[in-house]
Amino acid sequence: DAKTTQPPSMDCAEGRAANLPCNHSTISGNEYVYWYRQIHSQGPQYIIHGLKNNETNEMASLIITEDRKSSTLILPHATLRDTAVYYCIVRVDYGQNFVFGPGTRLSVLP
Amino acid sequence: DAMVIQNPRYQVTQFGKPVTLSCSQTLNHNVMYWYQQKSSQAPKLLFHYYDKDFNNEADTPDNFQSRRPNTSFCFLDIRSPGLGDAAMYLCATSGQLNTEAFFGQGTRLTVV
């Protein structure tokens, strides 16, 4: 079973930051937080992952709370092409599977 | 360049007629996964290979089988497809510690 909870849907205005929350209150010390997104009819696309520290790459930033029970994915300047379902997954390192929860359907509005 | 390739992208099969979906990877990853994704649902893991070791999820029906003849290729066999097996089938790979999984574009299976 997925170990995360996310809001089922969110809207964001184009050009604004999209902040997608994820609750993982039962996360253990060696579990990483991964974010994927899936644009309609395509395979899931990796966005970012982290353990404790905040992470940033060319696509997004990941903010993990100090107690690690929740995190936020930030798309700094959302575009229409960021409309997708966003999945937050917790996973121990190598050897554990990627289990998807229902995700958040993000709609970026013009 | 595509790293996880699934063929075909679209497959139509007849009710009860065996069908095979294929996946290849250029990443030399140890682990290969198969997921089933039905309309408006999240991907659901069917099974995975860790090298040659096959790991079936407890609730995966016996109708679904898999083969991995070498590191690069993995196949999903559906022995007797039913209407309820119509879905997108996703293949993914992952490598060593703490790395992400890479997904193919999926094969959309229609059962008629």
Short mmCIF file of C-alpha atoms in Angstrom, two decimals:
data_model
loop_
_atom_site.label_atom_id
_atom_site.label_comp_id
_atom_site.label_asym_id
_atom_site.label_seq_id
_atom_site.Cartn_x
_atom_site.Cartn_y
_atom_site.Cartn_z
CA ASP A 1 0.00 0.00 0.00
CA ALA A 2 1.09 3.54 -0.72
CA LYS A 3 2.53 5.26 2.31
CA THR A 4 1.62 8.76 1.23
CA THR A 5 -1.44 10.98 1.06
CA GLN A 6 -1.92 13.80 -1.41
CA PRO A 7 -4.82 16.08 -2.30
CA PRO A 8 -6.69 14.63 -5.28
CA SER A 9 -6.55 17.82 -7.33
CA MET A 10 -5.15 21.34 -7.43
CA ASP A 11 -5.26 24.30 -9.76
CA CYS A 12 -2.48 26.76 -10.43
CA ALA A 13 -2.31 29.87 -12.58
CA GLU A 14 0.20 29.82 -15.40
CA GLY A 15 3.43 31.52 -14.42
CA ARG A 16 2.82 31.11 -10.71
CA ALA A 17 4.51 28.64 -8.41
CA ALA A 18 2.74 25.33 -7.95
CA ASN A 19 3.15 23.89 -4.46
CA LEU A 20 2.12 20.25 -4.21
CA PRO A 21 1.98 18.80 -0.69
CA CYS A 22 2.53 15.21 0.35
CA ASN A 23 2.02 13.65 3.75
CA HIS A 24 4.20 10.68 4.70
CA SER A 25 3.81 10.59 8.45
CA THR A 26 4.98 6.98 8.78
CA ILE A 27 8.19 7.46 6.84
CA SER A 28 11.17 5.69 8.31
CA GLY A 29 14.68 7.03 8.63
CA ASN A 30 16.05 5.35 5.55
CA GLU A 31 13.18 6.04 3.19
CA TYR A 32 13.55 8.53 0.40
CA VAL A 33 10.81 10.74 -1.00
CA TYR A 34 10.42 10.55 -4.77
CA TRP A 35 8.23 12.64 -7.02
CA TYR A 36 7.01 11.58 -10.43
CA ARG A 37 4.50 13.06 -12.80
CA GLN A 38 2.44 11.55 -15.54
CA ILE A 39 1.16 13.54 -18.45
CA HIS A 40 -1.87 12.03 -20.11
CA SER A 41 -1.15 8.78 -21.96
CA GLN A 42 2.58 8.88 -21.27
CA GLY A 43 4.79 6.94 -18.89
CA PRO A 44 5.58 8.48 -15.50
CA GLN A 45 8.47 10.93 -15.55
CA TYR A 46 10.93 11.28 -12.70
CA ILE A 47 11.10 14.76 -11.19
CA ILE A 48 13.20 14.74 -8.05
CA HIS A 49 13.94 12.83 -4.87
CA GLY A 50 15.47 13.48 -1.45
CA LEU A 51 16.11 12.06 1.98
CA LYS A 52 16.39 14.88 4.51
CA ASN A 53 17.73 17.96 2.85
CA ASN A 54 15.90 20.17 0.43
CA GLU A 55 16.73 19.44 -3.17
CA THR A 56 16.56 21.46 -6.35
CA ASN A 57 17.06 20.58 -9.98
CA GLU A 58 16.14 22.09 -13.31
CA MET A 59 12.54 20.94 -13.01
CA ALA A 60 11.55 21.56 -9.42
CA SER A 61 12.43 21.97 -5.76
CA LEU A 62 11.66 19.52 -3.00
CA ILE A 63 11.17 20.80 0.52
CA ILE A 64 11.13 18.15 3.25
CA THR A 65 10.06 19.13 6.75
CA GLU A 66 12.52 18.65 9.57
CA ASP A 67 10.55 15.75 11.02
CA ARG A 68 10.30 14.30 7.49
CA LYS A 69 6.59 13.65 7.87
CA SER A 70 5.65 15.78 4.93
CA SER A 71 7.13 17.38 1.86
CA THR A 72 6.26 19.88 -0.83
CA LEU A 73 7.12 19.79 -4.48
CA ILE A 74 7.51 23.26 -5.93
CA LEU A 75 7.29 24.03 -9.64
CA PRO A 76 8.55 27.61 -9.59
CA HIS A 77 6.87 28.92 -12.73
CA ALA A 78 4.13 26.57 -13.83
CA THR A 79 3.32 26.31 -17.51
CA LEU A 80 0.40 24.67 -19.28
CA ARG A 81 2.68 21.73 -20.04
CA ASP A 82 2.98 21.03 -16.32
CA THR A 83 -0.64 19.89 -16.25
CA ALA A 84 -0.32 16.27 -15.11
CA VAL A 85 -0.88 13.85 -12.25
CA TYR A 86 1.89 14.18 -9.66
CA TYR A 87 2.82 11.21 -7.53
CA CYS A 88 4.72 11.28 -4.26
CA ILE A 89 6.36 7.95 -3.36
CA VAL A 90 8.42 6.90 -0.36
CA ARG A 91 10.93 4.16 -0.88
CA VAL A 92 13.84 2.64 0.91
CA ASP A 93 16.90 2.41 -1.22
CA TYR A 94 17.66 -0.24 -3.77
CA GLY A 95 15.50 -3.30 -3.60
CA GLN A 96 12.19 -1.77 -2.73
CA ASN A 97 9.49 -1.15 -5.22
CA PHE A 98 7.93 2.09 -6.38
CA VAL A 99 4.34 1.96 -5.12
CA PHE A 100 2.05 4.64 -6.49
CA GLY A 101 -0.77 6.26 -4.56
CA PRO A 102 -3.61 8.12 -6.29
CA GLY A 103 -1.52 11.29 -6.78
CA THR A 104 -2.58 14.90 -7.28
CA ARG A 105 -4.05 16.04 -10.56
CA LEU A 106 -2.55 19.48 -11.19
CA SER A 107 -4.30 21.73 -13.67
CA VAL A 108 -2.35 24.77 -14.80
CA LEU A 109 -4.81 27.39 -15.97
CA PRO A 110 -4.08 30.16 -18.50
CA ASP B 1 17.29 8.93 -26.75
CA ALA B 2 14.72 6.52 -25.41
CA MET B 3 16.18 4.39 -22.64
CA VAL B 4 13.21 2.16 -21.89
CA ILE B 5 11.41 1.11 -25.03
CA GLN B 6 8.08 -0.61 -25.13
CA ASN B 7 6.65 -2.23 -28.20
CA PRO B 8 4.12 -1.92 -29.53
CA ARG B 9 2.61 1.34 -28.26
CA TYR B 10 -0.85 0.05 -29.03
CA GLN B 11 -1.95 -3.57 -29.09
CA VAL B 12 -5.34 -5.01 -29.89
CA THR B 13 -5.96 -8.62 -28.97
CA GLN B 14 -8.95 -10.91 -28.98
CA PHE B 15 -10.62 -12.11 -25.84
CA GLY B 16 -8.79 -15.24 -24.69
CA LYS B 17 -5.97 -15.00 -27.23
CA PRO B 18 -2.49 -14.96 -25.67
CA VAL B 19 -0.60 -11.73 -26.09
CA THR B 20 2.97 -10.67 -25.34
CA LEU B 21 4.18 -7.17 -24.63
CA SER B 22 7.86 -6.36 -24.80
CA CYS B 23 10.23 -3.99 -23.06
CA SER B 24 13.88 -3.29 -23.70
CA GLN B 25 16.35 -1.04 -21.91
CA THR B 26 19.70 0.49 -22.75
CA LEU B 27 20.55 1.40 -19.15
CA ASN B 28 21.92 -1.98 -18.03
CA HIS B 29 19.77 -1.76 -14.93
CA ASN B 30 19.34 -4.75 -12.64
CA VAL B 31 15.69 -4.27 -11.88
CA MET B 32 12.82 -4.31 -14.35
CA TYR B 33 9.21 -3.72 -13.36
CA TRP B 34 5.83 -4.24 -14.98
CA TYR B 35 2.90 -2.08 -13.99
CA GLN B 36 -0.74 -2.14 -15.04
CA GLN B 37 -2.58 1.16 -15.24
CA LYS B 38 -6.31 1.28 -15.82
CA SER B 39 -8.12 4.42 -16.83
CA SER B 40 -7.98 7.20 -14.22
CA GLN B 41 -6.06 5.01 -11.79
CA ALA B 42 -2.49 4.98 -10.54
CA PRO B 43 -0.01 2.43 -11.90
CA LYS B 44 -0.24 -0.89 -10.06
CA LEU B 45 2.83 -3.09 -9.76
CA LEU B 46 2.38 -6.57 -11.19
CA PHE B 47 5.88 -8.00 -10.69
CA HIS B 48 9.53 -7.21 -11.01
CA TYR B 49 12.83 -8.86 -11.76
CA TYR B 50 15.96 -8.30 -9.73
CA ASP B 51 18.45 -9.62 -12.26
CA LYS B 52 17.00 -13.07 -13.00
CA ASP B 53 15.06 -13.33 -9.75
CA PHE B 54 11.35 -12.99 -10.36
CA ASN B 55 9.17 -11.33 -7.71
CA ASN B 56 5.42 -11.54 -8.07
CA GLU B 57 3.05 -9.23 -6.23
CA ALA B 58 0.61 -11.20 -4.08
CA ASP B 59 -2.48 -10.00 -5.90
CA THR B 60 -1.22 -10.38 -9.46
CA PRO B 61 -3.47 -12.86 -11.29
CA ASP B 62 -1.95 -16.10 -12.59
CA ASN B 63 -3.03 -15.01 -16.05
CA PHE B 64 -0.04 -12.65 -16.06
CA GLN B 65 3.43 -14.08 -16.56
CA SER B 66 6.79 -12.59 -17.33
CA ARG B 67 10.10 -13.57 -18.85
CA ARG B 68 13.48 -11.91 -18.74
CA PRO B 69 15.86 -13.69 -21.11
CA ASN B 70 18.70 -11.22 -20.54
CA THR B 71 19.44 -7.90 -18.86
CA SER B 72 18.07 -5.82 -21.69
CA PHE B 73 14.73 -7.44 -22.39
CA CYS B 74 11.63 -8.28 -20.41
CA PHE B 75 8.30 -9.62 -21.62
CA LEU B 76 4.80 -9.57 -20.20
CA ASP B 77 2.65 -12.51 -21.26
CA ILE B 78 -1.10 -12.47 -20.76
CA ARG B 79 -2.24 -16.03 -21.24
CA SER B 80 -5.96 -15.47 -21.71
CA PRO B 81 -6.80 -11.79 -21.84
CA GLY B 82 -10.18 -10.78 -20.54
CA LEU B 83 -12.02 -7.53 -21.08
CA GLY B 84 -10.87 -6.43 -17.64
CA ASP B 85 -7.24 -6.65 -18.71
CA ALA B 86 -7.60 -3.72 -21.06
CA ALA B 87 -5.17 -1.14 -19.68
CA MET B 88 -1.89 0.66 -20.19
CA TYR B 89 1.05 -1.57 -19.34
CA LEU B 90 4.16 0.21 -18.17
CA CYS B 91 7.68 -1.12 -17.99
CA ALA B 92 10.29 0.51 -15.78
CA THR B 93 13.89 -0.07 -14.77
CA SER B 94 16.04 0.96 -11.88
CA GLY B 95 19.68 0.57 -10.98
CA GLN B 96 21.75 0.80 -7.84
CA LEU B 97 21.22 2.62 -4.58
CA ASN B 98 18.83 5.50 -4.35
CA THR B 99 18.30 5.93 -8.04
CA GLU B 100 15.09 6.74 -9.75
CA ALA B 101 13.09 4.39 -11.92
CA PHE B 102 12.89 5.08 -15.62
CA PHE B 103 9.60 4.35 -17.33
CA GLY B 104 8.77 3.49 -20.89
CA GLN B 105 5.92 5.13 -22.73
CA GLY B 106 3.67 2.16 -22.16
CA THR B 107 1.66 -0.21 -24.30
CA ARG B 108 -2.05 0.40 -24.42
CA LEU B 109 -3.82 -2.94 -24.65
CA THR B 110 -7.33 -3.25 -26.02
CA VAL B 111 -9.21 -6.53 -25.71
CA VAL B 112 -12.01 -7.14 -28.19
#
